[in-house]
Coordinates of C-alpha atoms and ligand atoms in Angstrom, one line a residue:
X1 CA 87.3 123.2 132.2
X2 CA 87.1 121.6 128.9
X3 CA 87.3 118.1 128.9
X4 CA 90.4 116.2 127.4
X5 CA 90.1 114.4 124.4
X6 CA 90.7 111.4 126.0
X7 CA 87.6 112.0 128.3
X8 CA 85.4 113.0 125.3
X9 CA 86.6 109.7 123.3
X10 CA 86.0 107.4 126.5
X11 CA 82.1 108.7 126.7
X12 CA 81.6 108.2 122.7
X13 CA 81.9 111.3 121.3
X14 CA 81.6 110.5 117.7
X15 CA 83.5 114.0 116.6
X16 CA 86.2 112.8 119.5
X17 CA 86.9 109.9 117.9
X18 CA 87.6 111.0 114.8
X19 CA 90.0 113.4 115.7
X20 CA 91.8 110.7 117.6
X21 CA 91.7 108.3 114.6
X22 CA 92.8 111.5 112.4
X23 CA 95.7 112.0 114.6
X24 CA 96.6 108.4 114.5
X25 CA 96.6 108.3 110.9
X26 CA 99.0 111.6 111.0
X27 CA 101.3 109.6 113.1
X28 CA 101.4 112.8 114.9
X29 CA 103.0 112.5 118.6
X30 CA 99.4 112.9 120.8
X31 CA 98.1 109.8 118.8
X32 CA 100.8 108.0 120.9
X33 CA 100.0 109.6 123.7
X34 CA 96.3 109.3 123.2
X35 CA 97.0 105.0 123.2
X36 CA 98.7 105.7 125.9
X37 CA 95.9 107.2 128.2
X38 CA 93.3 104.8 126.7
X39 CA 95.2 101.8 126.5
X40 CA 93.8 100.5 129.8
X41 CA 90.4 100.8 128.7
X42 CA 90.7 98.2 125.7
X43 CA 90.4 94.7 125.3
X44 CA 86.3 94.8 125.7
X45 CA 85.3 95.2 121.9
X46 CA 85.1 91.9 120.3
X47 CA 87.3 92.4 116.9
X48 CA 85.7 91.1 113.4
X49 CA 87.6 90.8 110.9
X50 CA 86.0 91.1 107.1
X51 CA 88.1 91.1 103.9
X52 CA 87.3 90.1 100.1
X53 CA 88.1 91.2 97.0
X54 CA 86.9 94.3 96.0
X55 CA 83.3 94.7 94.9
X56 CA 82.5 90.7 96.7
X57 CA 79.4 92.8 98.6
X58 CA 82.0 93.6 101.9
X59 CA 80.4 96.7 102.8
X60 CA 76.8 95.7 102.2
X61 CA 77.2 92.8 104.4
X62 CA 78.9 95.1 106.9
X63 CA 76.1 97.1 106.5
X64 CA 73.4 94.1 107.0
X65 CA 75.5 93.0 110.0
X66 CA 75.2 96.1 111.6
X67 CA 71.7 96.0 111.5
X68 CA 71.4 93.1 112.8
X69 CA 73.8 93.8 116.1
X70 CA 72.2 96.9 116.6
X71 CA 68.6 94.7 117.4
X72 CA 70.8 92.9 119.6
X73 CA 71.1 96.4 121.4
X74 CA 75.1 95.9 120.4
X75 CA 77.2 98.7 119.8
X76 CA 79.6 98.8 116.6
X77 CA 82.2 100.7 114.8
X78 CA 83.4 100.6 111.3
X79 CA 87.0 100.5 109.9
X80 CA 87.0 100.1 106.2
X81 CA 90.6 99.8 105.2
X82 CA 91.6 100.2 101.4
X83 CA 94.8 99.3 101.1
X84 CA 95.0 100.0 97.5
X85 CA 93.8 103.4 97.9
X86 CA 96.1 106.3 98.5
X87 CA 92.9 108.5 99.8
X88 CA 91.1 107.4 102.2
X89 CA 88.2 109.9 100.8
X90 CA 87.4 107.7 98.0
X91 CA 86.3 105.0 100.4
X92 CA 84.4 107.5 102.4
X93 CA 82.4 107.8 99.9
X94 CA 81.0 104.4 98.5
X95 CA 80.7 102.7 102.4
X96 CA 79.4 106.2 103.9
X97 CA 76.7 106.0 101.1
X98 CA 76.1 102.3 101.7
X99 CA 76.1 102.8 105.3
X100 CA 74.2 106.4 105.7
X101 CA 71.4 104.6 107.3
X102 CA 73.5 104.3 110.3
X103 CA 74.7 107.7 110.0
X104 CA 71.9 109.2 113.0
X105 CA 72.7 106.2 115.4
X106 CA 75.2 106.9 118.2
X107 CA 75.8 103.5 118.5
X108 CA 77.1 103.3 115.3
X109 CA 80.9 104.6 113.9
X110 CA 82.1 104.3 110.5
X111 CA 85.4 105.4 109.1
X112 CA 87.4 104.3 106.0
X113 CA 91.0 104.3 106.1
X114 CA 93.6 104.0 102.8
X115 CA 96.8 103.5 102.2
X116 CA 99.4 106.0 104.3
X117 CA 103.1 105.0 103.0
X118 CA 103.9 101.2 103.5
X119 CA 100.8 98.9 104.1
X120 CA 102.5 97.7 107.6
X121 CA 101.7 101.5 108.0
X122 CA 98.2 101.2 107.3
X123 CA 98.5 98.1 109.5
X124 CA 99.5 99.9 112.4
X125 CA 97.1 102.8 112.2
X126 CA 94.0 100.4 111.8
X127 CA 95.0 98.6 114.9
X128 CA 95.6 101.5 116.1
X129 CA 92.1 103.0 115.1
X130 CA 90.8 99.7 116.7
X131 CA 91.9 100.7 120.0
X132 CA 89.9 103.9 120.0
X133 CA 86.7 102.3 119.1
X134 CA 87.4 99.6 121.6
X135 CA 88.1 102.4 124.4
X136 CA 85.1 104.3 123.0
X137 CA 83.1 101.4 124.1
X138 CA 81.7 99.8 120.9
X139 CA 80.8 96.0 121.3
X140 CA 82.1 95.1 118.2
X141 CA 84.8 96.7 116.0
X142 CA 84.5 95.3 112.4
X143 CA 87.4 96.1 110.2
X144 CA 86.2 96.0 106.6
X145 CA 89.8 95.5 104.2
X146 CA 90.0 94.8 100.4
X147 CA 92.0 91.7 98.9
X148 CA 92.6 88.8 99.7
X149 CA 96.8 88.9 99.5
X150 CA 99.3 88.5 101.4
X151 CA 99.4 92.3 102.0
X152 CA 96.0 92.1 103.7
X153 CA 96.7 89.4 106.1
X154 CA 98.6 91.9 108.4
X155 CA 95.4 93.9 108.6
X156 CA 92.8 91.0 109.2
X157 CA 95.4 89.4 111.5
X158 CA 94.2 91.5 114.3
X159 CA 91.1 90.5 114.4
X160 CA 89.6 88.0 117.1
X161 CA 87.5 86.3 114.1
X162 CA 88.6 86.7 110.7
X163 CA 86.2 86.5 108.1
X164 CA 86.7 85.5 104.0
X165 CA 84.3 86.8 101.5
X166 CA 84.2 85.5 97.9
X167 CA 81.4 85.7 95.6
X168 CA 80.5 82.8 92.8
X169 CA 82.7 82.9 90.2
X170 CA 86.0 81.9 88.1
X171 CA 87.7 80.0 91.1
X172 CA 90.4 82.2 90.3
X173 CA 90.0 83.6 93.3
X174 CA 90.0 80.3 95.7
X175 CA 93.1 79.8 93.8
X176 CA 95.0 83.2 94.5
X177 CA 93.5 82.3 98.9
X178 CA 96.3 80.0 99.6
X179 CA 98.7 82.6 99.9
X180 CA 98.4 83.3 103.6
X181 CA 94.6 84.0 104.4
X182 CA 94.0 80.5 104.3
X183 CA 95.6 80.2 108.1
X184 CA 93.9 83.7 109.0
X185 CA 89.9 82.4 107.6
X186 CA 87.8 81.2 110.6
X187 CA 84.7 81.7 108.5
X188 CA 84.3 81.7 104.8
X189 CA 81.4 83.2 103.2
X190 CA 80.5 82.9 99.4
X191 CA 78.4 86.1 98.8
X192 CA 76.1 87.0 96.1
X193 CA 74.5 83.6 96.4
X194 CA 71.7 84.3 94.4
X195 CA 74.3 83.9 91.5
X196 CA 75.3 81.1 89.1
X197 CA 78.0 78.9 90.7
X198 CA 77.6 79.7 94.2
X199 CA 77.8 75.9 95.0
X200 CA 81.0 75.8 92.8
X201 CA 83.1 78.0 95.0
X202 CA 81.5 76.5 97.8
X203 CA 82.7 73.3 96.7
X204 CA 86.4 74.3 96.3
X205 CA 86.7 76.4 99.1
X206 CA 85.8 72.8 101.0
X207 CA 88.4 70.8 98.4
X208 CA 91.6 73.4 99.2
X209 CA 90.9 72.7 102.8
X210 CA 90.4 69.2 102.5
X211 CA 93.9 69.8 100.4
X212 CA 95.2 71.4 103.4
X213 CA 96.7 68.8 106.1
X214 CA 98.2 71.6 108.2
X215 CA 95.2 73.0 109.1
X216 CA 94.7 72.7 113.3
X217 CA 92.5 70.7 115.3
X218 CA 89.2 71.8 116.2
X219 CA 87.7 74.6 114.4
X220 CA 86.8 74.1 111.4
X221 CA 86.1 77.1 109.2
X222 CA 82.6 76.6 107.9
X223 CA 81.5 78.0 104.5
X224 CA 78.7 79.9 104.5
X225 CA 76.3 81.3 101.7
X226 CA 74.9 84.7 101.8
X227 CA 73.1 87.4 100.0
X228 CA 74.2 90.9 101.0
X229 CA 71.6 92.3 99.1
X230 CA 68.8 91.0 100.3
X231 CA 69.8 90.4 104.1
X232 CA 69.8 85.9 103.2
X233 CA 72.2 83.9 105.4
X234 CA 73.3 87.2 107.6
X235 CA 71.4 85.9 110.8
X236 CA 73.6 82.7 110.0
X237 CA 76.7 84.3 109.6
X238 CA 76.3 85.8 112.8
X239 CA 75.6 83.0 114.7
X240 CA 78.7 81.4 113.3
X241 CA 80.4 84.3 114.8
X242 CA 78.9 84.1 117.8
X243 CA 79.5 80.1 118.1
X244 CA 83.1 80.8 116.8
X245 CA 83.6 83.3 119.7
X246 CA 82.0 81.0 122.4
X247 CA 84.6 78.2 121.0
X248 CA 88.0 80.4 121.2
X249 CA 87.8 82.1 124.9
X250 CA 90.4 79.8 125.5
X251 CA 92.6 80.8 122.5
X252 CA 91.3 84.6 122.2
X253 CA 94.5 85.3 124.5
X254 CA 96.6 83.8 122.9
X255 CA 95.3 85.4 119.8
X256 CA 95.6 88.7 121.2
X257 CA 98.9 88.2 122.7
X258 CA 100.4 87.0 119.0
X259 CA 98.7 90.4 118.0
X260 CA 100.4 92.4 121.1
X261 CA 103.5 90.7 119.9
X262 CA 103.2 91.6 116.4
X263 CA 102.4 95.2 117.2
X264 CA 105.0 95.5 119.9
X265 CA 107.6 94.3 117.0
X266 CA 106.5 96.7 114.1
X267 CA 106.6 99.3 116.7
X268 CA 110.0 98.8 118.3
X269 CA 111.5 98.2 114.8
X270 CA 110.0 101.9 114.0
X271 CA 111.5 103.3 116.4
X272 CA 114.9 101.8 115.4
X273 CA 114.7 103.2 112.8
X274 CA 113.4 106.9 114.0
X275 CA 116.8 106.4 116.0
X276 CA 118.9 105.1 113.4
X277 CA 117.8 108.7 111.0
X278 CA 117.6 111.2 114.1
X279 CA 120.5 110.1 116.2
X280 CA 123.3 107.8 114.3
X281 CA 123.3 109.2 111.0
X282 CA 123.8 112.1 110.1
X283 CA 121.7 114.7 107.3
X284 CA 121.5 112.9 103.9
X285 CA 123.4 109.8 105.7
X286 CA 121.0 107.0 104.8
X287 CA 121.3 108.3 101.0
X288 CA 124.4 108.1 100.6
X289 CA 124.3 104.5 101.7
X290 CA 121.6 103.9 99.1
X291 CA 123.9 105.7 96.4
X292 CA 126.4 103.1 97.3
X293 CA 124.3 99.9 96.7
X294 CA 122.9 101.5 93.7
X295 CA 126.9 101.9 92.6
X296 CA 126.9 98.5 93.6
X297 CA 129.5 99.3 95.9
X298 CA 128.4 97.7 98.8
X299 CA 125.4 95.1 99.2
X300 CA 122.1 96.0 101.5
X301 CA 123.2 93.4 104.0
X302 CA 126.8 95.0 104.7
X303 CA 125.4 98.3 104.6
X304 CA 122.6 97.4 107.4
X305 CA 125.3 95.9 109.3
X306 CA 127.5 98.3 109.6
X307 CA 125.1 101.3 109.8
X308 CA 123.9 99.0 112.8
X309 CA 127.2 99.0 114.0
X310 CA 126.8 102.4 114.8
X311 CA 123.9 102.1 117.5
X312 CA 126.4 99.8 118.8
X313 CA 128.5 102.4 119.9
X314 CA 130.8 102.4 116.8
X315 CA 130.8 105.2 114.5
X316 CA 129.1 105.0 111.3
X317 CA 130.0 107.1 107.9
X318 CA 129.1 105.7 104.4
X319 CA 131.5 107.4 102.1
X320 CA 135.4 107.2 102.5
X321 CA 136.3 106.9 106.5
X322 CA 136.9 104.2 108.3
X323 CA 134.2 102.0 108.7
X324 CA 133.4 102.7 105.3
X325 CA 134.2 99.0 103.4
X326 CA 132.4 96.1 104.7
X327 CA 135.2 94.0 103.7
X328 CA 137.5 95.8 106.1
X329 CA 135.8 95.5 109.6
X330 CA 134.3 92.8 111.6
X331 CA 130.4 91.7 110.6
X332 CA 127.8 91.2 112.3
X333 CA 125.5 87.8 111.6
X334 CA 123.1 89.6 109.4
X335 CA 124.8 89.0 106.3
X336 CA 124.2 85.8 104.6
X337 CA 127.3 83.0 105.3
X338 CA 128.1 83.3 102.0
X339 CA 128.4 86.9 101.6
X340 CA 132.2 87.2 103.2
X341 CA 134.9 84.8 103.5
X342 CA 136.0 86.8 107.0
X343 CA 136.7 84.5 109.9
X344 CA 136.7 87.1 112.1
X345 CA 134.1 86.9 115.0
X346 CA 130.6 86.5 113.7
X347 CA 128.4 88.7 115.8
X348 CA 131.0 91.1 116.6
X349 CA 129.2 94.9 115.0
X350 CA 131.6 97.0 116.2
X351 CA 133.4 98.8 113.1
X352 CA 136.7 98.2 114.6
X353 CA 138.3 96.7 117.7
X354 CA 141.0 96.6 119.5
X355 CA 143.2 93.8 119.0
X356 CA 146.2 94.6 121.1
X357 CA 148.4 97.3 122.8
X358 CA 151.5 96.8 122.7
X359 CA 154.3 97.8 125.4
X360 CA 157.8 98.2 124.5
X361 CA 160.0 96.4 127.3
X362 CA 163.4 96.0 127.7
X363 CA 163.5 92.3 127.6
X364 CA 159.8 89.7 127.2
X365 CA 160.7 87.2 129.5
X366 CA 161.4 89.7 132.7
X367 CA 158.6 91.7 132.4
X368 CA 156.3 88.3 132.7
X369 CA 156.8 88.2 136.0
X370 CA 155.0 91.4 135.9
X371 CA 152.1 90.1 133.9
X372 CA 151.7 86.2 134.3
X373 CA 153.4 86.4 137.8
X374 CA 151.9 89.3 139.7
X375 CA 148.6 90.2 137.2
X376 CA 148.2 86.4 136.5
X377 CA 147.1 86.7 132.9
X378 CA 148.4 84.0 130.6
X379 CA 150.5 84.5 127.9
X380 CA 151.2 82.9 124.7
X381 CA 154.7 81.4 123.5
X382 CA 157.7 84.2 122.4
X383 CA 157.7 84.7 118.9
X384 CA 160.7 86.5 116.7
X385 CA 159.2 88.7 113.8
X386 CA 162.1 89.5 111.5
X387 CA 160.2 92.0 109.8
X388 CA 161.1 93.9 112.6
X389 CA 163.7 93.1 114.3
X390 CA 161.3 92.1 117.2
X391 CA 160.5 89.2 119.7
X392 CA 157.0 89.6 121.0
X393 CA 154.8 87.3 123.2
X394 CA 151.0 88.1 123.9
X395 CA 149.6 88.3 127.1
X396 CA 146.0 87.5 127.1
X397 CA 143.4 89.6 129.4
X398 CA 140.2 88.1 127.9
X399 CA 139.2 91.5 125.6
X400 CA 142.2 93.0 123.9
X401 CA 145.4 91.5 124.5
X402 CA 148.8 93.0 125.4
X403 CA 151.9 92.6 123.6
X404 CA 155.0 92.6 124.9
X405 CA 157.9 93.8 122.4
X406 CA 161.3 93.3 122.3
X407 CA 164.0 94.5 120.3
X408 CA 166.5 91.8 119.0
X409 CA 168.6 94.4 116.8
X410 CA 170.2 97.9 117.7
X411 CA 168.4 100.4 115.0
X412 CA 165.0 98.3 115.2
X413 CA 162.0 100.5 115.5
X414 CA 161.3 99.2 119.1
X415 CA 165.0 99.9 119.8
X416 CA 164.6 103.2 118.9
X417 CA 161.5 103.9 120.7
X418 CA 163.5 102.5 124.2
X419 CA 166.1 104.7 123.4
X420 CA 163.9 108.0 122.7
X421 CA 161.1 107.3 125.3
X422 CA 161.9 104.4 127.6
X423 CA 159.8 101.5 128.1
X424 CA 155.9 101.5 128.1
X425 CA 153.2 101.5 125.6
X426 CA 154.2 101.7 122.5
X427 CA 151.2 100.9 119.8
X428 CA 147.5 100.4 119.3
X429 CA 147.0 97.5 117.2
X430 CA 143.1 97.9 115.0
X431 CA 141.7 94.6 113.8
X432 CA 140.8 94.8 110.4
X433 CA 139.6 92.4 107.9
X434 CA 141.5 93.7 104.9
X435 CA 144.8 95.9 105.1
X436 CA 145.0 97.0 102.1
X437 CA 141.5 97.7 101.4
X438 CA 142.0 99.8 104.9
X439 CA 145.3 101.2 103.5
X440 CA 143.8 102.6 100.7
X441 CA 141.3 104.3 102.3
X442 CA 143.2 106.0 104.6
X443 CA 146.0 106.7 101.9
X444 CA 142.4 108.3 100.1
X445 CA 141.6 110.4 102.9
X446 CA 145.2 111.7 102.9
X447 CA 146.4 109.9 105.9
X448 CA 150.1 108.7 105.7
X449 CA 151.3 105.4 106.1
X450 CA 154.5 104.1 107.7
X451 CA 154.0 100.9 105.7
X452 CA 151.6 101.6 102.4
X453 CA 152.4 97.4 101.7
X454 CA 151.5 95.1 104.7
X455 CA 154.1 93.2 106.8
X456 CA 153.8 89.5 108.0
X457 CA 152.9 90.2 111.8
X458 CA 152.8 87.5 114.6
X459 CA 150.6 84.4 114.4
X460 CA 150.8 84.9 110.4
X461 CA 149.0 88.1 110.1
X462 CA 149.2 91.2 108.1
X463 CA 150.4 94.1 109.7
X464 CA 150.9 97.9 108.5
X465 CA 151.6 101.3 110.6
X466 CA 149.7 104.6 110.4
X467 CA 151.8 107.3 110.8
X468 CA 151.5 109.1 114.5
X469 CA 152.0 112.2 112.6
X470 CA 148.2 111.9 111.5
X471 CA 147.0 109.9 114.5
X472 CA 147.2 112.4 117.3
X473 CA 150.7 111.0 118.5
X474 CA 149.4 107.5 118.6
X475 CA 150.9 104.7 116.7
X476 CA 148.5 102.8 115.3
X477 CA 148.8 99.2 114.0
X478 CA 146.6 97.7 111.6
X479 CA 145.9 94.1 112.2
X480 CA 144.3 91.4 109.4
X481 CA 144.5 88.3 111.8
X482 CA 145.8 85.4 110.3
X483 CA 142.6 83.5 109.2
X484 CA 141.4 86.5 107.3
X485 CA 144.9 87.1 106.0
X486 CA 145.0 83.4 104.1
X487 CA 141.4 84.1 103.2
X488 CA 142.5 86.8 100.6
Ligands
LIG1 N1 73.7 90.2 93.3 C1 74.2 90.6 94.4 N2 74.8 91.7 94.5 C2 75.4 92.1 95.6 C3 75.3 91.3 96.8 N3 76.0 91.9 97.8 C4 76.5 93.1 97.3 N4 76.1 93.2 96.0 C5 76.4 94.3 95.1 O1 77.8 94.3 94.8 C6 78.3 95.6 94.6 C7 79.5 95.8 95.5 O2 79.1 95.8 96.9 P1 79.9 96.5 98.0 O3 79.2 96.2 99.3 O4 80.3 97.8 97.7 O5 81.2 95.6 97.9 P2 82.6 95.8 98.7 O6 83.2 94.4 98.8 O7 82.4 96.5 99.9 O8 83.4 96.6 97.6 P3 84.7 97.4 97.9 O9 84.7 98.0 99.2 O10 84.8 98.4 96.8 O11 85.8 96.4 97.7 C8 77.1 96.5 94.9 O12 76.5 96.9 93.8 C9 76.2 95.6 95.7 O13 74.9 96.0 95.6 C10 74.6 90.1 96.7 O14 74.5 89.3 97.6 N5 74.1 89.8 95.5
LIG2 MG1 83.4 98.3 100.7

């Protein structure tokens, strides 16, 4: 029987790996699997981290390094990520070339990998990518990245030591570090020493972190001198390595568990968002959402929150249902405080709730002995809405409350509804955050109104009826609370 991929990548198999990586990079659904079955062999490889801007000698002191571990009898394989390359064959090229002299030693594995969508992408895939060398059994995995942004801090992040290359020059460079690798550098190295101002950049690297007062206790990042070329300072930099990783076994776990973290967060949020496009919206959904921020008609932050809504277990549809207006339906806390002047329950996702039901009786006080006596629920104090010809007094249950509804004129709606059907419940009341924005929309979508103006409802709130004609026999009540209601 052949033997799995899994097997083959566990006992080294250079082509094995590969094809692992390959399928990593493709995002295709046996990578997953693959981490899966190997996951439990990782965690052995000691991670370094290399990054630099382009051309600062990366890859030839990669290449020197790996010379070096492999007298040590060490074992190593070779990420080299370009972020800023769209093909990863590019970078094949130049470190392969660099690195050939490796290429006949089975204890060596070099790959590039460039830019595959969004750099947290790329992120993913190299740690990824790390985790099969690690399973494969290297000693050390170095990960070889251009730049020295922000973007590239992702990247070096997961290594276990993370180490800065510059090379003698316009200090531009020391400038553009404090952007974020600062906190990531546990070594600096100024390559291409044999050049003019060498001692310069030294010098400044040393004056931005004398600059720096947040940097931590204990290790200091040391800046070291190098010359890729000619193999100076790399037995140094080693040792530095090694001396930086006989330092940190104490914080190496907690290193690795901020990367777990990290990982475990980029991946959940992916897969949010494979659920959000497979299962919540529907075909061509999540452009017609971005049709309507480009129309200006709603901002990202309402959008997210009420597409959100939907994994919620609320219904989501961009254009022209219900649901549709952010001003209309309860937010979540994702928008900023500024961004609606709703009162309505912060947290609260779902696109619409139920305020109330509300049960025609023959008289509010009687049928309390029903609710408060027998149920023991509280209710609130009788109210008279003259809009309707109605006295009405809510009973509270903790979610949606009930309210009782009496008729104080022959002719009133409730009256009539006695009269036809008998007592028993009568309406759904909807909490809304703007009636007429709702209105409208529903008036759009051809849905008739019994009241196309809202009413004054109990507790000062705007009311208006949908027509049971177009709710499936159900009366439905639109409800604007009060606080929302003064708020427009
Ligand atoms: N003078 C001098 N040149 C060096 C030194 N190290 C590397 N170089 C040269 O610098 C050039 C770039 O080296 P690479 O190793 O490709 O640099 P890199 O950082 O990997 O480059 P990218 O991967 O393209 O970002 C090559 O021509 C090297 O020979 C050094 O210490 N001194
Ligand atoms: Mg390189």
């Amino acid at each position: 029987m052949a033997k799995s991929l899994s097997d083959r990548l566990l006992a080294r198999d250079p082509r094995a790996i590969a094809r692992a990586i390959s399928l990593i990079e493709d995002e295709a659904p046996e990578g997953a699997e693959l981490i899966g079955r190997i996951f439990r062999h990782t965690g052995q490889a000691y991670l370094v981290g290399i990054t630099g801007p382009p051309g600062a000698g990366k890859s030839t002191l990669v290449d020197r390094l790996i010379a070096e571990l492999r007298k040590a009898d060490q074992t190593v394989g070779v990420l080299a990520v370009d972020p800023t390359s769209p093909f990863s064959g590019g970078a094949i090229l130049g470190d392969r070339i660099r690195m050939q002299a490796h290429a006949e030693d089975s204890g060596v594995f070099i790959r590039s990998m460039a830019t595959r969508g969004h750099l947290g992408g790329l992120a993913r895939t190299t740690a990824e990518a790390a985790l099969v060398l690690d399973a494969s059994g290297f000693d050390v995995v170095i990960i070889e990245t251009v730049g020295v942004g922000q973007d590239e801090v992702d990247i070096v992040r997961m290594a276990d030591v993370s180490v800065v290359i510059l090379v003698p020059g316009t200090g531009d460079e020391v400038q553009a570090l404090k952007a974020g690798i600062m906190e990531i550098a546990d070594i600096f190295v100024v390559n291409k020493a044999d050049r003019e101002g060498a001692d310069r950049t030294a010098a400044s690297i040393e004056m931005m972190m004398a600059l720096d007062d947040g940097m931590s206790e204990g290790w200091r990042p040391p800046v070291l001198r190098t010359e890729a070329t000619s193999g100076r300072g790399i037995d140094e930099l080693l040792a530095t390595i090694h001396r930086f990783r006989a330092q940190s076994t104490d914080t190496l776990g907690a290193r690795r568990r901020a990367r777990s973290e990290w990982r475990l967060r980029e991946i959940l949020g992916r897969q949010f968002m494979h659920h959000m496009e497979s299962q919540v919206l529907g075909p061509g959904e999540f452009d017609r959402w971005l049709d309507r921020i480009s129309a200006r008609e709603i901002d990202p932050y309402a959008a997210a929150t009420e597409m959100t809504a939907g994994v919620l277990g609320g219904r989501v549809s961009p254009c022209g249902k219900l649901g549709a207006d952010s001003s209309s339906f309860p937010q979540g806390d994702t928008r900023p405080p500024d961004a609606d002047s709703s009162s309505l329950p912060q947290g609260d996702t779902r696109p619409l709730s139920i305020d109330h039901v509300g049960i025609a009786v023959a008289d509010v006080e009687a049928s309390l002995k029903f609710f408060t006596g027998v149920l023991g629920l509280a209710s609130d104090e009788p109210q008279d809405i003259a809009s309707q010809s109605t006295r009405v007094r809510f009973v509270d249950t903790g979610d949606a409350k009930l309210e009782l509804v009496e008729s104080l004129a022959p002719g009133s709606p409730i009256d009539k509804f006695l009269e036809k059907r008998g007592p028993g419940a009568h309406h759904v009341a909807l909490r809304v955050a703007d009636v007429r924005a709702t209105i409208d929309r529903l008036v759009a979508a051809g849905i008739r109104m019994i009241d196309l103006e809202p009413r004054r409802g109990a507790h000062g709130s705007l009311i208006a009826f949908v027509h049971p004609a177009d709710t499936h026999g159900l009366l439905v009540e639109l409800k604007q609370p009060a606080s929302a209601a003064e708020a427009h």
